[in-house]
Amino acid sequence: MTVSITDVAEATGVSASTVSRALRGRPGVSEEMRARIVAAAAELGYTASRSASSLASGRTCTIGVVVPYVGRWFFGTVLDAAEKVFSAAGYDVLLYNLGSPEARKRFFTKLPIRKRVDAVLSLLIPDPEEATALRSLDVPLATTVGGARPGFTVVGIDDRGGAESAVRHLVNLGHRRVGMISGASEPLHWTTPLDRRRGYLDVLADAGIEPDPALETDGAYTVEGGERAMSELLALRHPPTAVFAQSDEMAMGALRALRRHRLRVPDDVSVVGFDDHELSEVIGLTTVAQPVAAQGREAARLLLAQLDDPDAGPADPVEMPIRFILRETTAPPHSRRQR
Amino acid sequence: MTVSITDVAEATGVSASTVSRALRGRPGVSEEMRARIVAAAAELGYTASRSASSLASGRTCTIGVVVPYVGRWFFGTVLDAAEKVFSAAGYDVLLYNLGSPEARKRFFTKLPIRKRVDAVLSLLIPDPEEATALRSLDVPLATTVGGARPGFTVVGIDDRGGAESAVRHLVNLGHRRVGMISGASEPLHWTTPLDRRRGYLDVLADAGIEPDPALETDGAYTVEGGERAMSELLALRHPPTAVFAQSDEMAMGALRALRRHRLRVPDDVSVVGFDDHELSEVIGLTTVAQPVAAQGREAARLLLAQLDDPDAGPADPVEMPIRFILRETTAPPHSRRQR
DNA sequence: CCTAGTTGCGCAAGCGTTTGCGTTCAGATT
DNA sequence: AATCTGAACGCAAACGCTTGCGCAACTAGG
C-alpha cells in the first residue's frame, strides 16, 4: 500500500502532526527530531498526498495555465518558460488547452479549475464574461498578450510600436503600396490585431499614403491563412510591393504563396513579419522580435509574487521590449530594375 | 465563502450523500430528485472540490504528462492532441516540463506526481531507473516515441523503415556520398536516433556503398545543431552530395548552413528530413512524415482504455504509419551539370 | 394479507493532511 | 524554592467529499 503520514510517524515514534511540521520546515520541531523524521520519510518513500494536504490547508500548490493552442510555437514557448518558473517554486501546472470553441465554452461554464488552483495564467484573452468567471475563482490572475483587464496582471509588448517599426521600415525603403496580412477579429476582445493595425495605419498616415482597404486581408494567424491572404493580394489589379504580416507564421505563408507565383523575395515583393519565430532566422525573415519566453517567465514571476504576498492586488502592467530585426526578405521596391 | 456540498444538500433538503450521487450520475437517486439537485447546484454555482473527492475516492481524474520541451513543435503537437482526448474524457492534465537535467532529476527523485494522477503519459523516454520510478506510482503508463519498456503502453513509428525510405530515395537519385545528421546518444536509452541510423546503414549496405564515419555528424535535434553539423560536413575533403537529417529541424539548420555557404539546394546538395514539421511544407523540404498528433491521440486513448478497464495491462505496442513526402530539396547529384 | 424484492434515501465512517490549542518539561528568573 | 517562559510535541477537530450499510416505503407475487 501507499505509505501515509502515520506510517512515518510510527516509524519515528512521534505523532503525525510532528511529522507534518518537520517535513514542511515548520517551527516547533527540534533539529534532531526533524532529521530523524526526514530520514524515515526518505526510507519509506513517503510523499504527502496532495489531495489531503490541500483539503486540509486550502492551498493546492498548483497553477492553472489556460492556452488556446499548446501546439503553436508562441504558446508553447510561453508555457515552457512559465512552467519552469512555477515548478522551480514548487508549483505544479494544470494545463487547459482551449483550442476549440466547445472546449473553451465547456471550460468556462464548468470551471473545472475551481478549487483546484492557487492562481491562473491565461495565455488567451478572456472575453468579459470569461474574465468574470475567472475572477470568481478568487485567485491571482495573469495574462500575457494584450488587453488590460481589471483584476489581471498583464505582461505584453507594444504591439502598435512594433507594427510601426515594421511598416516604417518598408516605407523608408520606398514602398508606397504596402499590404497587411492580419488576424481578424476571430476571438473578440483580443486587441493585438487591432493594435498592430493601428501601427500600420499610423505610419501610412505619417508618410502621406492613403490607406487602401483592399490591401488589408485576413490570414487568421496561421501559415495557411497567410498563404491565402497573400494570394488574394497578388490577385489585385495593383498588388502591393511590400507586405506586413502580423505574425511570422502568416509571413511564412505569404512567402510560400509568393514562391508559388514565381515571385522573388525581396526583389519583387518585400515581406516583414512579427514575433521572431524560432524558424524565422532560418528562412531569413525580416521581422519584429518580441521576447516570448521572457514574457512567460515574467508573468509567472509576478503571479508567484502575488501568491507570496497575500492581499497584494495584481501587479502593474509590464511592457517587454521589442526589437526590429533586419534580415533578407525586404528591399526597395523593384530593386531588380534599379540595380 | 465557497459553496460546499452541504450547502446544496440543505438547499434541496436532502443529505450530502444524495447530492454526491445525483451529481455524479450514480444510481440510487430518483430522476426527479436528481433534477432538483442539479438545478440547485447550478444555481449556487457549486463545483465539487477535487481535493476532497479524490481524497475520499482515491481517484484524481488527472493525468500526468511529462515532456522534455513543451516549446518544441513535436512535443507541443503531441501534447495538444493528447490533452484534447483527456479533457474530453473529463480528465485534467498535469504538465511536467523536464527540459533541464536538474528539473528531470528533481522530478524523478521527488516524484511530485505521486498520488496526484491516475495515469502518466511520458513524452520522454525514461531510462531504466526513471521507468522504475514511474512504475512505482502504480498507475497505467504510456509513452510515445520508441523504446519498448515493460509496463508501458507505447505508440510509435517505424523509425528504421522511415529512415530507409528517405535514404533510399537519395540513393535512387544517384547519390553515393550521403551524409547523415543525427541526434546522438544525449538522452541515453532513447532509441530513435539508433533506429534511424540503422535504416541509413541498411540502405547504404544494400546499395553496396561503404559507410564513411566522417559523414555521420551530430545535430542534437535542433536547428542550430543541424546548421553546425552541416558546416562540418561541408568542411570535409569530400563533402556529401546529399544529406539525411534525422529531424526536420536539423534539416532546416542544414539548409541554412548551405545558404550561408552559397550552395544551392537541391542543385548542389540534396537534403531530406524526418518528421514533416508544420513548416516543412512551407520551405519545400522533402521528408518522411509521421502522424504526430495522431500518436498523441492514440496514446491518450489507450491510456483511457486502461483506466476504464481496471486490471487490464498495458496495450500492445502500436505502430503508426509513416509516409515519404517528395518536395523540392532533393534531386540527382550535380543536376546542374547534367541538365 | 404476508413475504420478498426493489427503490430512494440517510448515517456515519473514513480518506490523509493541517493546525489551533493544550500539555509537558527543562531551564531561566526572581 | 516557587514561578515564569519557551520549546517540543501530542490531541483532536476540521477540510469536503465518497460509499458501504441500514432502514423505510413501496411494488409485486403467491
XYZ file of C-alpha atoms (C1' of nucleotides) in Angstrom:
738
model
C 0.000 0.000 0.000
C 0.970 3.590 -0.337
C 2.710 4.926 2.712
C 0.933 7.622 4.686
C 1.995 10.125 7.246
C 1.060 7.883 10.159
C 3.436 5.237 8.864
C 6.378 7.545 9.117
C 5.025 8.798 12.441
C 5.020 5.292 13.830
C 8.394 4.558 12.348
C 9.810 7.521 14.188
C 7.715 7.149 17.294
C 6.168 10.578 17.100
C 2.780 11.983 16.203
C 1.583 12.752 12.727
C 1.483 16.441 13.486
C 5.168 16.470 14.219
C 5.909 14.658 11.026
C 3.861 17.150 9.110
C 5.641 20.078 10.700
C 9.047 18.523 10.306
C 8.648 17.709 6.651
C 7.398 21.126 5.738
C 10.036 23.000 7.665
C 7.584 24.422 10.128
C 8.893 25.578 13.507
C 8.213 23.612 16.643
C 10.387 20.629 15.867
C 13.891 20.091 17.197
C 16.544 19.763 14.566
C 17.425 16.333 15.778
C 13.890 15.062 15.535
C 13.480 16.695 12.165
C 16.483 14.875 10.835
C 15.195 11.547 12.080
C 11.803 12.169 10.519
C 13.237 13.242 7.204
C 15.376 10.130 7.148
C 12.463 7.861 7.924
C 10.316 9.529 5.307
C 13.006 9.088 2.715
C 13.484 5.489 3.654
C 9.796 4.705 3.402
C 9.480 6.681 0.198
C 6.828 8.857 1.664
C 5.197 11.663 -0.276
C 2.381 13.670 1.203
C -0.920 13.240 -0.532
C -1.686 16.456 -2.330
C -5.398 15.872 -2.091
C -5.269 15.502 1.636
C -2.947 18.371 2.282
C -4.758 20.754 0.044
C -8.044 19.727 1.549
C -6.692 20.438 4.991
C -4.739 23.545 4.186
C -6.790 25.100 1.437
C -3.707 25.526 -0.693
C -3.275 23.442 -3.821
C 0.288 24.275 -4.841
C -0.967 24.202 -8.380
C -1.219 26.867 -11.027
C -3.733 26.655 -13.814
C -2.484 27.662 -17.224
C -5.015 28.087 -19.966
C -3.830 28.363 -23.532
C -5.556 28.392 -26.898
C -3.161 26.074 -28.723
C -0.255 24.393 -26.961
C 0.956 23.179 -30.305
C 1.695 26.623 -31.660
C 5.155 27.937 -31.255
C 4.221 31.101 -29.458
C 2.112 29.493 -26.785
C 4.361 26.519 -26.404
C 7.284 28.803 -25.791
C 5.466 30.958 -23.257
C 4.192 27.867 -21.487
C 7.624 26.315 -21.431
C 9.130 29.343 -19.762
C 6.287 29.805 -17.307
C 6.256 26.170 -16.314
C 9.918 26.320 -15.442
C 9.340 29.191 -13.070
C 6.355 27.539 -11.471
C 7.922 24.163 -10.980
C 11.088 25.702 -9.626
C 8.912 27.356 -6.996
C 7.306 24.056 -6.135
C 4.087 24.549 -8.006
C 2.543 22.081 -10.375
C 0.956 23.172 -13.606
C -2.520 22.196 -14.620
C -2.896 22.681 -18.335
C -6.054 23.606 -20.163
C -5.846 23.639 -23.900
C -8.838 25.527 -25.197
C -8.433 25.401 -28.946
C -11.937 24.599 -29.995
C -14.863 26.849 -29.123
C -16.574 23.877 -27.470
C -13.630 23.148 -25.238
C -13.440 26.796 -24.389
C -17.108 27.043 -23.595
C -17.064 23.888 -21.542
C -14.139 25.165 -19.576
C -15.622 28.497 -18.710
C -19.054 27.205 -17.818
C -17.966 24.230 -15.781
C -14.799 25.846 -14.496
C -13.150 22.541 -13.634
C -10.339 24.640 -12.311
C -12.359 25.887 -9.373
C -10.876 24.864 -6.076
C -8.025 23.229 -7.918
C -5.504 26.004 -8.331
C -3.901 28.806 -6.384
C -3.574 31.068 -9.404
C -4.307 31.205 -13.102
C -2.145 32.251 -16.002
C -4.208 32.794 -19.091
C -2.463 32.764 -22.427
C -5.682 33.545 -24.144
C -7.581 36.753 -23.825
C -10.772 36.129 -21.919
C -13.816 37.990 -23.110
C -15.653 39.947 -20.407
C -17.786 37.031 -19.295
C -14.855 34.683 -19.220
C -12.897 37.227 -17.244
C -15.714 37.414 -14.742
C -15.748 33.654 -14.472
C -12.039 33.636 -13.785
C -12.322 36.387 -11.223
C -14.972 34.355 -9.457
C -12.263 31.807 -8.708
C -10.899 34.369 -6.324
C -7.234 33.669 -7.037
C -4.494 35.804 -8.581
C -4.782 36.060 -12.345
C -2.337 36.970 -15.051
C -2.384 37.261 -18.809
C 0.234 37.531 -21.427
C -0.788 39.233 -24.602
C -2.628 42.476 -24.806
C -5.870 43.691 -23.435
C -5.743 45.123 -19.942
C -8.436 43.655 -17.719
C -9.352 44.585 -14.185
C -8.066 42.016 -11.769
C -5.460 40.654 -14.144
C -1.759 41.172 -14.088
C -0.800 41.612 -17.692
C 2.569 41.421 -19.337
C 2.781 42.205 -23.013
C 4.507 44.248 -25.641
C 3.961 47.452 -27.541
C 2.106 45.957 -30.468
C 1.416 49.284 -32.022
C 5.005 50.436 -31.813
C 6.226 47.148 -33.185
C 3.948 47.351 -36.160
C 5.063 50.902 -36.721
C 8.709 49.945 -36.876
C 7.961 47.159 -39.318
C 5.873 49.284 -41.641
C 8.121 52.303 -41.323
C 10.971 50.139 -42.492
C 9.026 49.291 -45.627
C 8.033 52.880 -46.234
C 11.581 54.065 -45.734
C 12.682 51.592 -48.352
C 10.414 53.424 -50.725
C 7.336 51.243 -50.754
C 4.064 53.046 -51.285
C 1.705 50.144 -51.727
C 2.092 48.216 -48.511
C -0.286 45.355 -47.854
C -1.122 43.913 -44.480
C -1.987 40.375 -43.534
C -3.784 40.458 -40.242
C -5.522 38.065 -37.966
C -9.009 39.389 -37.813
C -11.474 39.693 -35.039
C -11.936 35.953 -34.616
C -11.572 35.834 -30.868
C -13.250 39.029 -29.890
C -11.655 41.291 -27.328
C -8.222 40.299 -28.419
C -6.619 43.591 -29.132
C -3.318 42.596 -30.672
C -4.533 42.600 -34.283
C -6.153 45.952 -33.706
C -3.079 47.481 -32.150
C -0.838 46.226 -34.894
C -3.243 47.553 -37.468
C -3.195 50.898 -35.747
C 0.569 50.973 -36.049
C 0.286 50.146 -39.726
C -2.197 52.928 -40.345
C -0.176 55.412 -38.298
C 2.871 55.002 -40.427
C 0.936 55.220 -43.666
C -0.694 58.399 -42.476
C 2.662 59.786 -41.415
C 4.045 59.095 -44.838
C 1.062 60.661 -46.522
C -0.064 57.403 -48.035
C -3.770 56.883 -48.481
C -4.646 53.524 -46.888
C -6.342 51.150 -49.303
C -8.788 48.737 -47.627
C -8.168 46.245 -50.406
C -4.621 45.880 -49.138
C -5.762 44.617 -45.766
C -6.501 40.946 -45.683
C -7.093 38.217 -43.162
C -4.568 35.489 -42.524
C -6.082 34.054 -39.354
C -2.650 33.933 -37.754
C -1.811 30.655 -39.466
C 0.567 29.654 -42.232
C -2.256 28.564 -44.496
C -4.165 31.737 -43.803
C -1.132 33.794 -44.663
C -0.735 31.964 -47.924
C -4.335 32.523 -48.831
C -4.161 36.157 -47.876
C -1.054 36.709 -49.955
C -2.720 35.091 -52.947
C -5.605 37.447 -52.575
C -3.267 40.396 -52.520
C -1.496 39.158 -55.630
C -4.785 38.846 -57.430
C -5.394 42.549 -57.026
C -5.241 44.834 -60.010
C -2.480 46.753 -58.239
C -0.812 44.284 -55.905
C 1.356 45.618 -53.087
C 5.117 45.799 -53.476
C 5.557 45.005 -49.808
C 3.580 43.205 -47.160
C 3.461 43.482 -43.407
C 2.285 40.218 -41.892
C 1.076 40.475 -38.322
C 2.802 37.241 -37.434
C 5.776 35.323 -38.708
C 3.639 32.301 -39.368
C 1.459 34.305 -41.726
C 4.595 35.803 -43.262
C 5.828 32.288 -43.965
C 2.562 31.503 -45.643
C 2.977 34.634 -47.689
C 6.470 33.597 -48.735
C 5.085 30.312 -49.845
C 2.378 31.955 -51.928
C 4.984 34.195 -53.500
C 7.139 31.235 -54.406
C 4.157 29.537 -55.973
C 3.521 32.629 -58.019
C 7.156 32.620 -59.084
C 7.769 35.960 -57.497
C 11.072 36.619 -55.861
C 11.570 37.908 -52.353
C 12.670 40.591 -51.764
C 13.240 41.533 -55.395
C 9.606 41.506 -56.466
C 7.891 41.740 -53.112
C 9.165 42.560 -49.650
C 7.801 40.760 -46.620
C 8.132 41.612 -42.971
C 6.692 39.591 -40.136
C 6.135 39.948 -36.412
C 7.209 37.724 -33.490
C 10.582 36.338 -34.486
C 9.511 32.746 -34.680
C 12.267 30.257 -33.959
C 12.481 29.431 -37.642
C 12.388 32.966 -38.939
C 16.106 33.273 -38.725
C 16.413 30.073 -40.694
C 14.453 31.462 -43.582
C 15.881 34.943 -43.244
C 12.637 36.684 -42.471
C 12.782 40.345 -41.561
C 10.612 40.760 -38.515
C 9.898 42.394 -35.185
C 11.186 40.304 -32.332
C 9.339 40.019 -29.083
C 10.741 38.224 -26.048
C 8.305 35.357 -25.955
C 9.846 33.164 -23.293
C 10.660 36.202 -21.194
C 7.018 37.171 -21.173
C 6.076 33.774 -19.850
C 8.747 33.938 -17.204
C 7.766 37.408 -16.139
C 4.074 36.633 -15.930
C 4.846 33.549 -13.872
C 7.075 35.509 -11.549
C 4.502 38.193 -10.983
C 1.916 35.581 -10.216
C 4.169 33.946 -7.666
C 4.904 37.301 -6.093
C 1.203 37.838 -5.702
C 0.868 34.469 -4.073
C 3.667 35.144 -1.641
C 2.361 38.471 -0.583
C -1.305 37.861 0.081
C -3.774 40.691 -0.337
C -1.461 42.260 -2.876
C -3.520 43.174 -5.878
C -2.499 42.435 -9.456
C 0.813 43.931 -10.466
C 1.114 46.917 -12.770
C 1.100 46.082 -16.462
C 4.524 45.160 -17.764
C 5.659 46.033 -21.240
C 8.523 43.995 -22.562
C 10.935 45.397 -25.140
C 10.651 44.609 -28.817
C 13.280 44.861 -31.494
C 13.188 45.228 -35.230
C 15.332 42.629 -36.968
C 16.533 43.217 -40.466
C 17.082 40.063 -42.454
C 16.692 39.210 -46.096
C 13.076 39.484 -47.083
C 12.917 43.232 -47.501
C 14.422 45.553 -50.104
C 13.474 48.669 -52.025
C 10.632 48.164 -54.500
C 11.608 46.709 -57.872
C 15.140 46.519 -56.762
C 15.922 44.281 -59.691
C 15.340 47.036 -62.177
C 17.031 49.647 -60.123
C 20.276 47.778 -59.946
C -17.361 31.505 1.076
C -17.060 28.828 -1.471
C -20.147 26.682 -1.666
C -19.811 23.122 -0.484
C -21.827 20.004 -0.934
C -23.728 20.505 2.289
C -24.930 23.870 1.032
C -26.609 22.324 -1.939
C -27.813 19.490 0.288
C -29.529 21.944 2.589
C -30.868 23.938 -0.313
C -32.551 20.821 -1.621
C -33.450 19.356 1.735
C -31.573 16.117 1.227
C -28.370 14.602 2.554
C -24.935 15.207 1.172
C -24.676 11.623 0.042
C -27.650 12.030 -2.202
C -26.220 15.185 -3.687
C -22.979 13.419 -4.359
C -24.716 10.512 -6.058
C -27.016 12.742 -8.022
C -24.315 14.990 -9.373
C -22.120 12.154 -10.488
C -24.873 10.186 -12.151
C -24.702 7.368 -9.664
C -27.755 5.126 -9.264
C -29.924 5.318 -6.189
C -31.455 8.690 -6.863
C -34.842 9.302 -8.421
C -34.844 11.273 -11.608
C -36.985 13.925 -10.070
C -34.693 14.429 -7.106
C -31.685 14.428 -9.369
C -33.138 17.197 -11.432
C -33.827 19.290 -8.363
C -30.320 18.766 -7.080
C -28.717 19.566 -10.383
C -30.746 22.744 -10.566
C -29.801 23.785 -7.062
C -26.145 23.054 -7.694
C -26.184 25.123 -10.849
C -27.929 27.956 -9.087
C -25.417 28.006 -6.264
C -22.530 27.634 -8.674
C -21.348 24.530 -6.941
C -18.293 22.592 -8.036
C -17.062 19.631 -6.079
C -13.683 20.108 -4.500
C -11.266 17.879 -6.333
C -9.042 17.534 -3.316
C -11.867 16.300 -1.179
C -13.337 13.946 -3.712
C -10.057 12.447 -4.691
C -9.103 12.049 -1.087
C -12.317 10.218 -0.451
C -12.462 8.206 -3.634
C -8.820 7.622 -4.352
C -9.283 8.786 -7.919
C -7.798 12.060 -9.051
C -9.311 12.481 -12.510
C -5.961 13.813 -13.547
C -3.379 12.577 -15.992
C 0.251 13.457 -15.669
C 2.035 14.309 -18.875
C 5.771 14.609 -18.784
C 7.551 16.135 -21.726
C 11.121 17.211 -22.391
C 10.340 20.510 -24.114
C 6.816 21.801 -24.460
C 8.098 24.537 -26.665
C 9.258 22.236 -29.418
C 6.886 21.582 -32.225
C 6.874 17.827 -31.929
C 6.081 17.686 -28.246
C 3.710 20.595 -28.352
C 1.758 18.896 -31.064
C 1.604 15.551 -29.294
C 0.598 17.253 -26.078
C -2.059 19.289 -27.814
C -3.664 16.191 -29.257
C -3.415 14.162 -26.080
C -4.804 16.939 -23.931
C -7.868 17.142 -26.123
C -8.593 13.481 -25.625
C -8.046 13.656 -21.901
C -10.114 16.725 -21.286
C -12.921 15.408 -23.452
C -12.990 12.396 -21.159
C -13.172 14.604 -18.113
C -9.564 14.343 -17.074
C -7.329 17.237 -16.234
C -3.745 17.366 -17.372
C -0.865 17.975 -15.035
C 2.128 19.081 -17.048
C 5.750 18.428 -16.199
C 8.266 20.051 -18.449
C 11.579 18.352 -17.880
C 13.918 20.163 -20.197
C 16.888 20.632 -17.933
C 18.682 17.703 -16.328
C 18.089 19.261 -12.907
C 14.360 19.515 -13.449
C 14.355 15.974 -14.692
C 16.304 14.689 -11.746
C 14.203 16.600 -9.264
C 11.083 15.188 -10.811
C 12.125 11.581 -10.717
C 13.554 11.664 -7.227
C 10.772 13.626 -5.565
C 8.060 12.270 -7.813
C 5.683 15.125 -7.063
C 3.266 13.285 -9.258
C 2.793 10.513 -6.715
C -0.768 10.278 -5.516
C -1.709 13.081 -7.839
C -2.577 11.307 -11.072
C -4.490 8.325 -12.342
C -2.121 7.696 -15.228
C 1.016 9.035 -16.830
C 1.830 9.787 -20.425
C 5.529 10.232 -20.901
C 6.715 12.037 -23.990
C 10.279 11.453 -22.998
C 11.948 8.114 -22.839
C 12.623 7.210 -19.259
C 15.879 5.473 -18.550
C 15.605 2.234 -16.595
C 15.673 3.909 -13.187
C 13.189 6.522 -14.233
C 10.966 3.814 -15.618
C 11.117 2.014 -12.310
C 10.212 5.206 -10.501
C 7.222 5.662 -12.753
C 6.119 2.086 -12.318
C 6.248 2.578 -8.572
C 3.402 5.033 -8.978
C 1.278 2.035 -9.741
C -0.813 3.668 -12.429
C -1.152 2.997 -16.163
C 1.757 4.338 -18.167
C 2.205 5.186 -21.795
C 4.956 6.550 -23.973
C 5.094 7.944 -27.434
C 8.368 7.589 -29.226
C 10.450 4.472 -29.413
C 11.868 2.171 -26.852
C 9.567 -0.577 -25.638
C 9.530 -0.777 -21.847
C 7.821 -3.298 -19.627
C 4.741 -1.798 -18.084
C 4.410 0.923 -20.671
C 1.969 1.183 -23.489
C 3.964 2.547 -26.354
C 2.821 4.090 -29.596
C 5.448 4.989 -32.129
C 6.529 4.666 -35.691
C 8.872 2.547 -37.742
C 11.930 4.746 -37.398
C 14.150 2.348 -39.206
C 11.807 1.942 -42.145
C 11.305 5.674 -42.351
C 14.998 6.331 -42.465
C 15.328 3.653 -45.106
C 12.799 5.284 -47.382
C 14.500 8.647 -47.007
C 17.966 7.366 -47.720
C 16.804 5.024 -50.449
C 15.292 7.994 -52.188
C 18.676 9.701 -52.187
C 20.479 6.605 -53.355
C 17.955 6.052 -56.101
C 18.598 9.568 -57.298
C 22.178 8.516 -57.777
C 23.858 9.844 -54.654
C 26.786 7.816 -53.414
C 28.119 10.109 -50.726
C 25.186 10.511 -48.386
C 25.761 12.282 -45.085
C 23.658 11.938 -42.002
C 22.879 14.475 -39.338
C 21.750 12.621 -36.272
C 20.832 13.394 -32.747
C 23.331 11.480 -30.763
C 23.058 9.493 -27.629
C 22.392 12.531 -25.437
C 19.479 11.107 -23.529
C 20.526 7.533 -23.222
C 18.067 4.769 -23.882
C 16.298 6.787 -26.478
C 16.362 4.515 -29.435
C 15.061 6.720 -32.205
C 18.463 8.013 -33.329
C 19.812 4.479 -33.309
C 16.923 3.083 -35.309
C 17.126 5.825 -37.875
C 20.821 5.279 -38.167
C 20.199 1.598 -38.693
C 17.907 2.406 -41.579
C 20.536 4.668 -43.053
C 23.208 1.985 -42.844
C 20.875 -0.679 -44.214
C 20.260 1.212 -47.398
C 23.914 2.021 -47.912
C 24.788 -1.641 -47.472
C 22.035 -2.611 -49.856
C 23.410 -0.278 -52.446
C 26.912 -1.525 -51.920
C 28.105 1.774 -50.538
C 30.824 1.712 -47.950
C 29.645 3.798 -44.993
C 32.009 6.601 -44.092
C 32.014 7.525 -40.393
C 33.089 11.035 -41.288
C 29.720 11.505 -42.964
C 27.846 10.934 -39.737
C 27.545 14.001 -37.574
C 25.621 15.188 -34.562
C 22.919 17.819 -34.828
C 21.427 17.435 -31.370
C 17.944 17.548 -32.867
C 17.937 21.316 -33.000
C 18.105 23.861 -35.785
C 21.412 25.249 -34.571
C 22.827 21.774 -34.198
C 21.797 20.928 -37.714
C 23.481 24.031 -39.013
C 26.667 23.212 -37.193
C 26.600 19.635 -38.359
C 26.099 20.653 -41.967
C 29.007 23.051 -41.749
C 31.178 20.237 -40.519
C 30.128 18.084 -43.407
C 30.904 20.856 -45.866
C 34.349 21.248 -44.397
C 35.171 17.685 -45.345
C 37.646 16.984 -48.121
C 34.900 15.091 -49.912
C 31.648 16.590 -48.734
C 28.451 14.629 -49.285
C 26.222 15.369 -52.235
C 23.173 14.575 -50.179
C 22.255 14.646 -46.530
C 19.721 12.765 -44.476
C 18.787 14.744 -41.383
C 17.142 12.746 -38.662
C 14.700 15.563 -37.992
C 13.214 18.380 -39.982
C 14.540 20.900 -37.543
C 18.062 19.730 -38.157
C 17.336 19.688 -41.873
C 16.320 23.326 -41.633
C 19.558 24.105 -39.912
C 21.353 22.299 -42.689
C 19.533 24.352 -45.294
C 20.613 27.461 -43.516
C 24.236 26.377 -43.469
C 24.047 25.586 -47.149
C 22.669 29.002 -47.905
C 25.457 30.594 -45.937
C 27.944 28.623 -47.954
C 26.239 29.827 -51.110
C 25.356 26.309 -52.122
C 22.075 25.663 -53.828
C 19.519 23.124 -52.801
C 18.895 20.706 -54.398
C 21.283 21.557 -57.230
C 24.488 21.317 -55.241
C 23.311 19.338 -52.269
C 20.141 17.374 -51.597
C 18.543 17.393 -48.177
C 15.887 15.146 -46.757
C 14.433 15.404 -43.279
C 12.254 13.407 -40.971
C 9.021 14.321 -39.138
C 7.187 16.628 -41.515
C 7.335 19.673 -39.309
C 4.489 22.095 -39.794
C 6.780 24.454 -41.647
C 8.456 21.873 -43.834
C 5.862 22.247 -46.478
C 6.426 25.979 -46.424
C 10.082 25.606 -47.228
C 9.560 22.667 -49.562
C 11.543 20.171 -47.562
C 11.498 16.572 -48.746
C 10.873 14.471 -45.686
C 9.321 11.456 -44.040
C 6.010 12.344 -42.468
C 4.916 10.826 -39.223
C 1.456 11.383 -37.747
C 2.464 13.389 -34.733
C -0.887 14.486 -33.402
C -2.334 11.068 -34.105
C 0.292 9.481 -31.932
C -0.679 11.732 -29.060
C -4.341 10.967 -29.569
C -3.752 7.254 -29.757
C -1.557 7.123 -26.694
C -4.141 9.107 -24.771
C -6.919 6.821 -25.905
C -5.046 3.704 -24.915
C -4.365 5.157 -21.519
C -8.018 5.955 -21.013
C -8.966 2.475 -22.095
C -6.658 1.076 -19.492
C -8.261 3.288 -16.879
C -11.735 2.206 -17.816
C -10.967 -1.448 -17.725
C -9.087 -1.927 -14.485
C -6.558 -4.721 -14.199
C -6.005 -4.563 -17.927
C -2.290 -4.451 -18.534
C -0.584 -2.086 -20.931
C -1.805 -2.302 -24.506
C 0.200 -3.870 -27.277
C 2.677 -1.557 -28.966
C 1.109 0.497 -31.719
C 2.988 1.438 -34.828
C 1.600 4.380 -36.731
C 2.063 4.723 -40.480
C 4.730 6.941 -41.972
C 4.895 8.371 -45.443
C 7.689 9.642 -47.610
C 6.964 13.100 -48.970
C 8.767 14.313 -52.040
C 9.199 18.055 -52.163
C 11.870 20.300 -53.533
C 15.070 19.762 -51.635
C 16.204 16.611 -53.365
C 17.496 15.974 -56.872
C 20.121 13.869 -58.618
C 23.693 14.820 -57.748
C 25.163 17.724 -59.696
C 21.908 18.086 -61.506
C 23.014 21.437 -62.823
C 25.723 19.931 -64.893
C 23.644 17.038 -66.047
C 20.914 19.187 -67.453
C -52.663 -10.433 3.703
C -47.964 -11.703 4.252
C -43.425 -12.063 2.391
C -39.753 -10.964 -0.675
C -37.672 -7.839 -3.517
C -36.807 -3.219 -5.142
C -36.095 1.702 -4.906
C -34.732 6.017 -2.674
C -32.506 7.981 0.674
C -29.841 8.995 5.266
C -25.991 7.673 8.602
C -21.586 7.617 9.684
C -17.100 6.095 8.961
C -13.464 7.051 6.611
C -9.735 9.402 3.134
C -4.633 11.735 4.796
C -3.420 16.039 5.989
C -3.056 20.592 8.643
C -3.353 23.460 12.683
C -5.061 25.718 16.980
C -4.583 24.657 21.408
C -3.107 22.098 25.395
C 0.420 19.633 27.877
C 4.935 18.582 29.480
C 9.345 19.667 30.840
C 13.918 21.806 31.053
C 15.988 25.868 32.137
C 15.892 30.893 33.395
C 14.176 34.348 36.556
C 13.083 36.317 40.888
C 12.122 27.325 46.095
C 8.383 28.947 43.600
C 7.164 30.923 39.310
C 7.544 32.024 34.642
C 8.856 31.149 29.847
C 9.677 28.901 25.759
C 10.488 24.943 23.127
C 8.935 20.498 21.644
C 5.479 17.713 20.907
C 0.618 15.361 21.151
C -4.622 15.781 20.672
C -8.343 16.264 18.179
C -11.066 18.832 15.247
C -11.598 20.167 10.901
C -11.285 20.021 5.430
C -15.349 18.346 1.823
C -16.283 14.568 -0.225
C -17.424 9.163 -1.139
C -19.511 4.853 -0.062
C -20.990 0.619 2.476
C -24.692 -0.325 5.068
C -29.162 0.216 7.072
C -33.857 1.479 7.009
C -38.197 2.893 5.380
C -41.720 2.783 1.907
C -43.487 0.883 -1.914
C -44.366 -2.875 -5.571
C -45.230 -7.407 -6.879
C -46.022 -12.321 -6.216
C -48.328 -16.103 -4.098
